Amino acid sequence: MNDFTPTFIEILGACGPKQFADAPTAARFEALTALLADANRKMNLTAITDEREIILKHYADCLLCADLIPQGARLLDVGCGGGFPTLPLAIVRPDLEITALDATAKKLTFVKTAADALGLRVRTVAGRAEELGRDQAFRARFDAVTARAVAELRVLAEWCLPFVRVGGVFLAMKGSAGEEELASAQNALRLLGGDVEKVEEHTLGEARRINILIRKRRETPGVYPRRNAQIKKSPL
Ligand code: SAH
């Protein structure tokens, strides 16, 4: 782990975002990497185990969306898994009030333990997005919702947009299929009250990453989210 700091600084300096390419930030990500490696031996949190790859494919990728989240936002990360983008965002954006949601409770145990160990303010909630989206304690309560590698955009939008308050944003972090998914999600976005505000493309090594920022303009009708079987059977 001795060369973590120079590797982190090199990758962030080359691929962005450059403002995080410094030794104090690297030290915090090195601590996260140790926690992740340890937990990953007991459960499957990430298929990526090489340090360089973790920095490039997880950390740089998550940090590239940091500037898209409004200052001081109440943020919900849907399907956070092992804590992406929750943990990288919590490290560099202490202004955010982050809730991490996943259907798998044991992944959340890791996210909570890691957040506490790193002194980060993160709340975890176990549950299914399409069920919590009908719960008034969650519906329209967030300024920003993120989701990375969770589901196809049409499905994801029905899970995520109900959580966003009118005027807030939904950020879908996608791979190279991002534009195609966006093209087929036009109807879903219209029905759910979202308008595309920005599509950002980044290259991380061989990988093309597409961040899609959707602004919620209108209230989501009460019929959404539907039951999951229906969402999957007939996506909007
Ligand atoms: N965002 C993480 C994890 C992606 S894997 C990352 O980028 O690494 C997808 C995660 O979404 C899994 O942990 C799975 O448990 C969760 N998930 C899938 N469907 C869900 C649903 N309907 N509600 C909540 N979480 C869900």
mmCIF file of C-alpha atoms and ligand atoms in Angstrom:
data_model
loop_
_atom_site.group_PDB
_atom_site.id
_atom_site.type_symbol
_atom_site.label_atom_id
_atom_site.label_comp_id
_atom_site.label_asym_id
_atom_site.label_seq_id
_atom_site.Cartn_x
_atom_site.Cartn_y
_atom_site.Cartn_z
ATOM 1 C CA MET A 1 0.000 0.000 0.000
ATOM 2 C CA ASN A 2 3.066 2.236 0.176
ATOM 3 C CA ASP A 3 2.584 3.744 -3.242
ATOM 4 C CA PHE A 4 -1.138 4.417 -2.872
ATOM 5 C CA THR A 5 -0.704 8.191 -2.559
ATOM 6 C CA PRO A 6 1.387 8.709 -5.730
ATOM 7 C CA THR A 7 -0.892 6.354 -7.693
ATOM 8 C CA PHE A 8 -4.007 8.186 -6.491
ATOM 9 C CA ILE A 9 -2.503 11.576 -7.332
ATOM 10 C CA GLU A 10 -1.345 10.360 -10.754
ATOM 11 C CA ILE A 11 -4.742 8.882 -11.729
ATOM 12 C CA LEU A 12 -6.833 11.771 -10.423
ATOM 13 C CA GLY A 13 -4.416 14.227 -12.027
ATOM 14 C CA ALA A 14 -4.700 12.475 -15.403
ATOM 15 C CA CYS A 15 -8.399 11.514 -15.502
ATOM 16 C CA GLY A 16 -9.868 14.049 -13.158
ATOM 17 C CA PRO A 17 -11.207 15.495 -11.133
ATOM 18 C CA LYS A 18 -7.897 17.252 -10.547
ATOM 19 C CA GLN A 19 -9.043 19.202 -7.501
ATOM 20 C CA PHE A 20 -8.911 15.995 -5.443
ATOM 21 C CA ALA A 21 -5.401 14.970 -6.539
ATOM 22 C CA ASP A 22 -3.661 15.724 -3.233
ATOM 23 C CA ALA A 23 -2.025 13.797 -0.395
ATOM 24 C CA PRO A 24 -4.608 14.452 2.368
ATOM 25 C CA THR A 25 -7.456 13.232 0.121
ATOM 26 C CA ALA A 26 -5.343 10.227 -0.953
ATOM 27 C CA ALA A 27 -4.813 9.285 2.699
ATOM 28 C CA ARG A 28 -8.558 9.116 3.308
ATOM 29 C CA PHE A 29 -9.096 6.975 0.213
ATOM 30 C CA GLU A 30 -6.228 4.724 1.264
ATOM 31 C CA ALA A 31 -8.044 4.126 4.558
ATOM 32 C CA LEU A 32 -11.261 3.339 2.664
ATOM 33 C CA THR A 33 -9.365 0.923 0.396
ATOM 34 C CA ALA A 34 -8.063 -1.008 3.403
ATOM 35 C CA LEU A 35 -11.582 -1.312 4.855
ATOM 36 C CA LEU A 36 -12.986 -2.369 1.475
ATOM 37 C CA ALA A 37 -10.292 -4.994 0.885
ATOM 38 C CA ASP A 38 -10.840 -6.445 4.321
ATOM 39 C CA ALA A 39 -14.642 -6.639 3.981
ATOM 40 C CA ASN A 40 -14.428 -7.884 0.400
ATOM 41 C CA ARG A 41 -12.724 -11.044 1.644
ATOM 42 C CA LYS A 42 -15.902 -11.892 3.557
ATOM 43 C CA MET A 43 -18.572 -10.727 1.094
ATOM 44 C CA ASN A 44 -18.753 -9.627 -2.497
ATOM 45 C CA LEU A 45 -18.697 -5.835 -2.459
ATOM 46 C CA THR A 46 -16.674 -5.291 -5.610
ATOM 47 C CA ALA A 47 -15.245 -7.501 -8.336
ATOM 48 C CA ILE A 48 -12.377 -5.033 -8.693
ATOM 49 C CA THR A 49 -9.523 -5.721 -6.272
ATOM 50 C CA ASP A 50 -6.429 -4.225 -7.920
ATOM 51 C CA GLU A 51 -5.563 -0.926 -6.209
ATOM 52 C CA ARG A 52 -5.020 0.986 -9.459
ATOM 53 C CA GLU A 53 -8.295 -0.285 -10.843
ATOM 54 C CA ILE A 54 -10.165 0.632 -7.663
ATOM 55 C CA ILE A 55 -8.829 4.181 -7.862
ATOM 56 C CA LEU A 56 -9.683 4.494 -11.557
ATOM 57 C CA LYS A 57 -12.994 2.634 -11.822
ATOM 58 C CA HIS A 58 -14.524 3.361 -8.434
ATOM 59 C CA TYR A 59 -12.958 6.483 -6.910
ATOM 60 C CA ALA A 60 -12.273 8.631 -9.986
ATOM 61 C CA ASP A 61 -15.635 7.616 -11.449
ATOM 62 C CA CYS A 62 -17.545 8.593 -8.313
ATOM 63 C CA LEU A 63 -15.567 11.797 -7.804
ATOM 64 C CA LEU A 64 -16.337 12.903 -11.367
ATOM 65 C CA CYS A 65 -19.943 13.411 -10.308
ATOM 66 C CA ALA A 66 -19.079 15.397 -7.165
ATOM 67 C CA ASP A 67 -19.512 18.756 -8.891
ATOM 68 C CA LEU A 68 -22.970 17.851 -10.185
ATOM 69 C CA ILE A 69 -24.482 17.636 -6.694
ATOM 70 C CA PRO A 70 -25.828 20.918 -5.272
ATOM 71 C CA GLN A 71 -24.213 22.414 -2.163
ATOM 72 C CA GLY A 72 -25.670 21.191 1.128
ATOM 73 C CA ALA A 73 -28.009 18.716 -0.588
ATOM 74 C CA ARG A 74 -29.957 16.022 1.193
ATOM 75 C CA LEU A 75 -28.871 13.150 -1.006
ATOM 76 C CA LEU A 76 -30.200 9.600 -1.419
ATOM 77 C CA ASP A 77 -27.917 7.014 -3.041
ATOM 78 C CA VAL A 78 -30.162 4.273 -4.451
ATOM 79 C CA GLY A 79 -28.561 0.797 -4.638
ATOM 80 C CA CYS A 80 -25.359 1.955 -2.947
ATOM 81 C CA GLY A 81 -23.980 -1.605 -2.720
ATOM 82 C CA GLY A 82 -20.516 -1.403 -1.190
ATOM 83 C CA GLY A 83 -20.886 2.381 -0.913
ATOM 84 C CA PHE A 84 -20.548 3.881 -4.390
ATOM 85 C CA PRO A 85 -20.890 6.783 -4.846
ATOM 86 C CA THR A 86 -21.889 7.247 -1.146
ATOM 87 C CA LEU A 87 -18.457 6.873 0.461
ATOM 88 C CA PRO A 88 -16.323 8.833 -2.058
ATOM 89 C CA LEU A 89 -18.898 11.648 -2.015
ATOM 90 C CA ALA A 90 -19.031 11.671 1.786
ATOM 91 C CA ILE A 91 -15.227 11.980 1.884
ATOM 92 C CA VAL A 92 -14.963 14.997 -0.425
ATOM 93 C CA ARG A 93 -18.347 16.633 0.226
ATOM 94 C CA PRO A 94 -18.886 16.961 3.991
ATOM 95 C CA ASP A 95 -21.633 19.495 3.225
ATOM 96 C CA LEU A 96 -23.928 16.706 1.965
ATOM 97 C CA GLU A 97 -26.438 14.880 4.133
ATOM 98 C CA ILE A 98 -26.253 11.400 2.627
ATOM 99 C CA THR A 99 -28.689 8.491 3.002
ATOM 100 C CA ALA A 100 -27.480 5.211 1.480
ATOM 101 C CA LEU A 101 -30.214 2.789 0.394
ATOM 102 C CA ASP A 102 -29.815 -0.834 -0.611
ATOM 103 C CA ALA A 103 -31.957 -3.954 -0.687
ATOM 104 C CA THR A 104 -29.128 -6.003 0.852
ATOM 105 C CA ALA A 105 -28.674 -5.262 4.552
ATOM 106 C CA LYS A 106 -25.212 -6.789 4.917
ATOM 107 C CA LYS A 107 -23.743 -4.428 2.309
ATOM 108 C CA LEU A 108 -25.142 -1.561 4.368
ATOM 109 C CA THR A 109 -23.438 -2.925 7.458
ATOM 110 C CA PHE A 110 -20.145 -2.420 5.637
ATOM 111 C CA VAL A 111 -21.118 1.072 4.442
ATOM 112 C CA LYS A 112 -22.073 2.132 7.969
ATOM 113 C CA THR A 113 -18.965 0.595 9.564
ATOM 114 C CA ALA A 114 -16.684 2.194 6.970
ATOM 115 C CA ALA A 115 -18.391 5.576 7.289
ATOM 116 C CA ASP A 116 -18.050 5.507 11.085
ATOM 117 C CA ALA A 117 -14.395 4.434 10.883
ATOM 118 C CA LEU A 118 -13.663 7.306 8.494
ATOM 119 C CA GLY A 119 -15.652 9.841 10.517
ATOM 120 C CA LEU A 120 -18.242 10.352 7.773
ATOM 121 C CA ARG A 121 -21.860 11.315 8.274
ATOM 122 C CA VAL A 122 -23.911 8.673 6.417
ATOM 123 C CA ARG A 123 -27.324 7.227 7.262
ATOM 124 C CA THR A 124 -28.141 3.753 5.918
ATOM 125 C CA VAL A 125 -31.581 2.406 5.055
ATOM 126 C CA ALA A 126 -32.336 -1.191 4.036
ATOM 127 C CA GLY A 127 -35.229 -1.601 1.639
ATOM 128 C CA ARG A 128 -36.389 -1.671 -1.939
ATOM 129 C CA ALA A 129 -36.468 1.623 -3.803
ATOM 130 C CA GLU A 130 -39.863 0.986 -5.407
ATOM 131 C CA GLU A 131 -41.406 0.381 -1.974
ATOM 132 C CA LEU A 132 -39.777 3.286 -0.115
ATOM 133 C CA GLY A 133 -40.717 5.608 -2.969
ATOM 134 C CA ARG A 134 -44.342 5.282 -1.831
ATOM 135 C CA ASP A 135 -43.453 6.011 1.795
ATOM 136 C CA GLN A 136 -44.149 9.652 2.729
ATOM 137 C CA ALA A 137 -41.024 9.764 4.905
ATOM 138 C CA PHE A 138 -38.967 9.305 1.720
ATOM 139 C CA ARG A 139 -41.089 10.498 -1.172
ATOM 140 C CA ALA A 140 -40.061 13.931 -2.534
ATOM 141 C CA ARG A 141 -37.761 14.405 0.480
ATOM 142 C CA PHE A 142 -34.402 14.657 -1.313
ATOM 143 C CA ASP A 143 -32.616 17.453 -3.164
ATOM 144 C CA ALA A 144 -30.537 14.913 -5.082
ATOM 145 C CA VAL A 145 -30.672 11.180 -5.837
ATOM 146 C CA THR A 146 -27.761 9.210 -7.278
ATOM 147 C CA ALA A 147 -27.643 5.670 -8.688
ATOM 148 C CA ARG A 148 -24.600 3.932 -10.117
ATOM 149 C CA ALA A 149 -24.731 0.561 -11.898
ATOM 150 C CA VAL A 150 -28.168 -0.311 -10.536
ATOM 151 C CA ALA A 151 -30.705 -0.782 -13.364
ATOM 152 C CA GLU A 152 -31.645 0.293 -16.869
ATOM 153 C CA LEU A 153 -32.551 3.991 -16.965
ATOM 154 C CA ARG A 154 -36.300 3.514 -17.669
ATOM 155 C CA VAL A 155 -36.587 1.297 -14.576
ATOM 156 C CA LEU A 156 -34.162 3.368 -12.549
ATOM 157 C CA ALA A 157 -36.067 6.586 -13.232
ATOM 158 C CA GLU A 158 -39.275 5.056 -11.856
ATOM 159 C CA TRP A 159 -37.389 3.961 -8.740
ATOM 160 C CA CYS A 160 -35.502 7.236 -8.228
ATOM 161 C CA LEU A 161 -37.546 10.245 -9.381
ATOM 162 C CA PRO A 162 -40.308 9.804 -6.763
ATOM 163 C CA PHE A 163 -37.676 10.523 -4.067
ATOM 164 C CA VAL A 164 -36.639 13.871 -5.583
ATOM 165 C CA ARG A 165 -38.392 17.093 -4.572
ATOM 166 C CA VAL A 166 -39.571 19.322 -7.410
ATOM 167 C CA GLY A 167 -36.535 21.427 -8.358
ATOM 168 C CA GLY A 168 -34.071 18.736 -7.262
ATOM 169 C CA VAL A 169 -31.911 16.426 -9.379
ATOM 170 C CA PHE A 170 -31.525 12.744 -10.211
ATOM 171 C CA LEU A 171 -28.047 11.711 -11.350
ATOM 172 C CA ALA A 172 -27.776 8.408 -13.220
ATOM 173 C CA MET A 173 -24.169 7.192 -13.472
ATOM 174 C CA LYS A 174 -23.985 5.042 -16.574
ATOM 175 C CA GLY A 175 -21.567 3.197 -18.803
ATOM 176 C CA SER A 176 -21.300 3.238 -22.577
ATOM 177 C CA ALA A 177 -24.990 2.307 -23.031
ATOM 178 C CA GLY A 178 -25.959 5.595 -21.363
ATOM 179 C CA GLU A 179 -27.094 7.453 -24.488
ATOM 180 C CA GLU A 180 -29.149 4.523 -25.780
ATOM 181 C CA GLU A 181 -30.806 4.094 -22.403
ATOM 182 C CA LEU A 182 -31.535 7.805 -22.333
ATOM 183 C CA ALA A 183 -33.141 7.658 -25.774
ATOM 184 C CA SER A 184 -35.499 4.891 -24.667
ATOM 185 C CA ALA A 185 -36.255 6.604 -21.333
ATOM 186 C CA GLN A 186 -37.803 9.742 -22.842
ATOM 187 C CA ASN A 187 -41.364 8.609 -22.177
ATOM 188 C CA ALA A 188 -40.520 7.517 -18.631
ATOM 189 C CA LEU A 189 -38.921 10.879 -17.807
ATOM 190 C CA ARG A 190 -41.889 12.792 -19.198
ATOM 191 C CA LEU A 191 -44.384 10.720 -17.169
ATOM 192 C CA LEU A 192 -42.292 10.934 -13.973
ATOM 193 C CA GLY A 193 -41.720 14.694 -14.178
ATOM 194 C CA GLY A 194 -38.028 14.860 -15.121
ATOM 195 C CA ASP A 195 -36.182 16.840 -17.818
ATOM 196 C CA VAL A 196 -32.637 16.097 -18.947
ATOM 197 C CA GLU A 197 -30.406 18.953 -17.922
ATOM 198 C CA LYS A 198 -26.935 17.725 -18.757
ATOM 199 C CA VAL A 199 -25.155 14.669 -20.164
ATOM 200 C CA GLU A 200 -21.453 14.422 -19.318
ATOM 201 C CA GLU A 201 -19.088 11.988 -20.923
ATOM 202 C CA HIS A 202 -15.785 10.875 -19.385
ATOM 203 C CA THR A 203 -13.121 8.383 -20.347
ATOM 204 C CA LEU A 204 -11.548 6.348 -17.560
ATOM 205 C CA GLY A 205 -8.863 4.097 -19.000
ATOM 206 C CA GLU A 206 -10.747 1.987 -21.555
ATOM 207 C CA ALA A 207 -14.144 2.765 -20.095
ATOM 208 C CA ARG A 208 -16.606 5.377 -21.316
ATOM 209 C CA ARG A 209 -18.735 6.788 -18.526
ATOM 210 C CA ILE A 210 -21.899 8.800 -19.029
ATOM 211 C CA ASN A 211 -23.372 10.888 -16.214
ATOM 212 C CA ILE A 212 -26.958 11.905 -16.885
ATOM 213 C CA LEU A 213 -28.326 14.768 -14.794
ATOM 214 C CA ILE A 214 -32.115 14.978 -14.722
ATOM 215 C CA ARG A 215 -33.956 17.911 -13.165
ATOM 216 C CA LYS A 216 -37.318 17.182 -11.569
ATOM 217 C CA ARG A 217 -39.700 19.807 -12.935
ATOM 218 C CA ARG A 218 -43.108 18.397 -12.036
ATOM 219 C CA GLU A 219 -44.472 16.221 -9.254
ATOM 220 C CA THR A 220 -44.372 12.496 -9.937
ATOM 221 C CA PRO A 221 -47.949 11.168 -10.250
ATOM 222 C CA GLY A 222 -49.025 9.048 -7.266
ATOM 223 C CA VAL A 223 -49.313 5.853 -9.331
ATOM 224 C CA TYR A 224 -45.487 5.705 -9.567
ATOM 225 C CA PRO A 225 -43.477 3.774 -8.580
ATOM 226 C CA ARG A 226 -45.585 0.768 -9.526
ATOM 227 C CA ARG A 227 -44.975 -2.703 -8.161
ATOM 228 C CA ASN A 228 -41.652 -4.118 -9.239
ATOM 229 C CA ALA A 229 -43.120 -6.990 -11.284
ATOM 230 C CA GLN A 230 -45.030 -4.411 -13.312
ATOM 231 C CA ILE A 231 -42.068 -2.054 -13.666
ATOM 232 C CA LYS A 232 -39.958 -4.901 -15.020
ATOM 233 C CA LYS A 233 -42.719 -6.351 -17.227
ATOM 234 C CA SER A 234 -43.692 -3.060 -18.829
ATOM 235 C CA PRO A 235 -41.076 -0.327 -18.267
ATOM 236 C CA LEU A 236 -42.436 3.147 -18.973
HETATM 237 N N1 SAH B 1 -23.878 1.458 -6.622
HETATM 238 C C1 SAH B 1 -22.953 0.381 -6.305
HETATM 239 C C2 SAH B 1 -23.600 -1.005 -6.363
HETATM 240 C C3 SAH B 1 -24.110 -1.460 -7.691
HETATM 241 S S1 SAH B 1 -24.757 -3.097 -7.655
HETATM 242 C C4 SAH B 1 -21.740 0.472 -7.191
HETATM 243 O O1 SAH B 1 -21.707 1.304 -8.076
HETATM 244 O O2 SAH B 1 -20.793 -0.287 -6.975
HETATM 245 C C5 SAH B 1 -26.488 -2.778 -7.533
HETATM 246 C C6 SAH B 1 -26.990 -2.658 -6.115
HETATM 247 O O3 SAH B 1 -28.360 -2.254 -6.174
HETATM 248 C C7 SAH B 1 -26.969 -3.977 -5.341
HETATM 249 O O4 SAH B 1 -26.262 -3.778 -4.127
HETATM 250 C C8 SAH B 1 -28.443 -4.309 -5.086
HETATM 251 O O5 SAH B 1 -28.669 -4.891 -3.820
HETATM 252 C C9 SAH B 1 -29.110 -2.939 -5.203
HETATM 253 N N2 SAH B 1 -30.483 -2.963 -5.667
HETATM 254 C C10 SAH B 1 -30.970 -3.570 -6.776
HETATM 255 N N3 SAH B 1 -32.285 -3.353 -6.898
HETATM 256 C C11 SAH B 1 -32.668 -2.568 -5.847
HETATM 257 C C12 SAH B 1 -33.913 -2.004 -5.411
HETATM 258 N N4 SAH B 1 -35.019 -2.194 -6.112
HETATM 259 N N5 SAH B 1 -33.911 -1.252 -4.303
HETATM 260 C C13 SAH B 1 -32.779 -1.064 -3.572
HETATM 261 N N6 SAH B 1 -31.575 -1.574 -3.933
HETATM 262 C C14 SAH B 1 -31.522 -2.321 -5.055
#
